[in-house]
Amino acid sequence: MRQGAIEGADLFRGVNSAVHAGVAALTWWVLQHWEQLQAASAEYKNWAVPAVLAGLGFLFRLSYPLSAFIVEKIPVFSRLLRRAIMGSEFIEGEWPLVVVDMQAQKLLYLGFLNIGFRDGQLYVLGDDWNPDGSHAQAFRSMQSLYRDGTLHYWYEQGESLRAPDMRGYTEVYFFPVHGLAKRHAGKFLDVRHTSDIRFYARKQQYRRFERPFGEDDKNKKLEAARELWNELEPRLASLRGRAITADFV
């Protein structure tokens, strides 16, 4: 497995440490230039000291929400920052997938999931459709941990996420082992999936300036998932003999 992975919490702590370091550098600068600052504001000298100290303390307390804002909320920049920090461990993006009963070698669902970043951790959100194209369920992660090329997350799903009727746990393995992830495979661990039910996914590639699929692009998502299924279906017998932790190309 990959070594030296950066978890979502580590990424957040790293940015938070950088913010702290920035505030500390500002504090050091103030101390180094304290006499000049006092001379420049001699008439306000009586309250300048407590005001500056209070301001620096406020900046330290503000570092946590500021870090969260930097990592998650700035359009385009936050995602580019996460990508730069995560390097080859960056797995965010859109993933068309297929869910297969490996014992029966039967397609159960066509799916499409999005991996993003939210509340200090990776966040999974997506939909599954029956082979005929009718909607089966929506799903989302409730808590996640990414480490050594494997994403672990608790999820809930249902016809509507307003009233999910099932919860479970999933481990997802990303490939290639070395380099930016292009594929992943996983297996469900819950009360309903008691047989060998697996899912295989491939990262959706977009042309330059192409808009990523949105909520209304169901047909495009289904088409991408069907393309993956057409490639995997002739190989199901051989894939059944492979561990889920092995790359499926």
Coordinates of C-alpha atoms in Angstrom, one line a residue, residues 6-92:
I6 CA -1.9 12.6 4.3
E7 CA -5.2 12.1 6.0
G8 CA -7.9 14.8 5.8
A9 CA -7.3 15.7 9.5
D10 CA -3.5 16.0 8.8
L11 CA -4.1 18.3 5.9
F12 CA -6.3 20.5 8.1
R13 CA -3.8 20.5 10.9
G14 CA -1.0 21.4 8.4
V15 CA -2.9 24.5 7.2
N16 CA -3.8 25.4 10.8
S17 CA -0.2 25.2 11.8
A18 CA 0.7 27.4 8.9
V19 CA -1.9 30.0 10.0
H20 CA -0.5 29.8 13.6
A21 CA 3.0 30.3 12.2
G22 CA 1.8 33.4 10.3
V23 CA 0.3 34.8 13.4
A24 CA 3.5 34.0 15.4
A25 CA 5.6 35.7 12.7
L26 CA 3.4 38.8 13.0
T27 CA 3.8 38.7 16.8
W28 CA 7.5 38.5 16.4
W29 CA 7.5 41.4 14.0
V30 CA 5.4 43.5 16.4
L31 CA 7.9 42.8 19.2
Q32 CA 10.9 43.6 17.1
H33 CA 9.4 46.9 16.1
W34 CA 7.6 47.7 19.4
E35 CA 9.6 50.9 20.1
Q36 CA 8.9 52.3 16.7
L37 CA 5.3 51.5 16.9
Q38 CA 5.1 53.2 20.3
A39 CA 6.8 56.2 19.0
A40 CA 4.5 56.4 16.1
S41 CA 1.4 56.3 18.3
A42 CA 2.7 58.2 21.4
E43 CA -0.7 59.9 22.1
Y44 CA -2.4 56.5 22.2
K45 CA 0.4 54.8 24.2
N46 CA -1.8 54.0 27.3
W47 CA -4.1 51.7 25.4
A48 CA -2.0 50.7 22.4
V49 CA -0.3 47.8 24.3
P50 CA -3.5 46.0 25.4
A51 CA -5.1 46.7 22.0
V52 CA -2.2 45.1 20.1
L53 CA -2.0 42.1 22.6
A54 CA -5.8 41.6 22.3
G55 CA -5.6 41.7 18.5
L56 CA -2.9 39.1 18.4
G57 CA -4.8 36.9 20.8
F58 CA -7.9 37.3 18.6
L59 CA -5.9 36.2 15.6
F60 CA -4.7 33.1 17.3
R61 CA -8.3 32.2 18.3
L62 CA -9.4 32.9 14.7
S63 CA -6.9 30.5 13.3
Y64 CA -9.2 27.5 13.4
P65 CA -12.1 28.9 11.4
L66 CA -9.6 30.7 9.1
S67 CA -7.9 27.4 8.4
A68 CA -11.3 25.7 7.7
F69 CA -12.1 28.6 5.3
I70 CA -8.8 28.3 3.5
V71 CA -9.0 24.5 3.1
E72 CA -12.7 24.3 2.1
K73 CA -14.4 27.5 1.2
I74 CA -12.4 29.5 -1.3
P75 CA -13.7 28.6 -4.8
V76 CA -11.0 26.9 -7.0
F77 CA -8.2 27.9 -4.7
S78 CA -9.1 25.6 -1.8
R79 CA -9.3 22.5 -4.1
L80 CA -6.0 23.5 -5.8
L81 CA -4.4 23.8 -2.3
R82 CA -5.7 20.4 -1.3
R83 CA -4.4 18.9 -4.5
A84 CA -1.0 20.5 -4.0
I85 CA -0.7 19.3 -0.4
M86 CA -2.0 15.8 -1.1
G87 CA 0.0 15.2 -4.2
S88 CA -0.4 11.6 -5.5
E89 CA -2.8 10.9 -2.6
F90 CA -5.4 13.3 -4.1
I91 CA -8.5 11.3 -4.8
E92 CA -11.2 14.0 -5.1

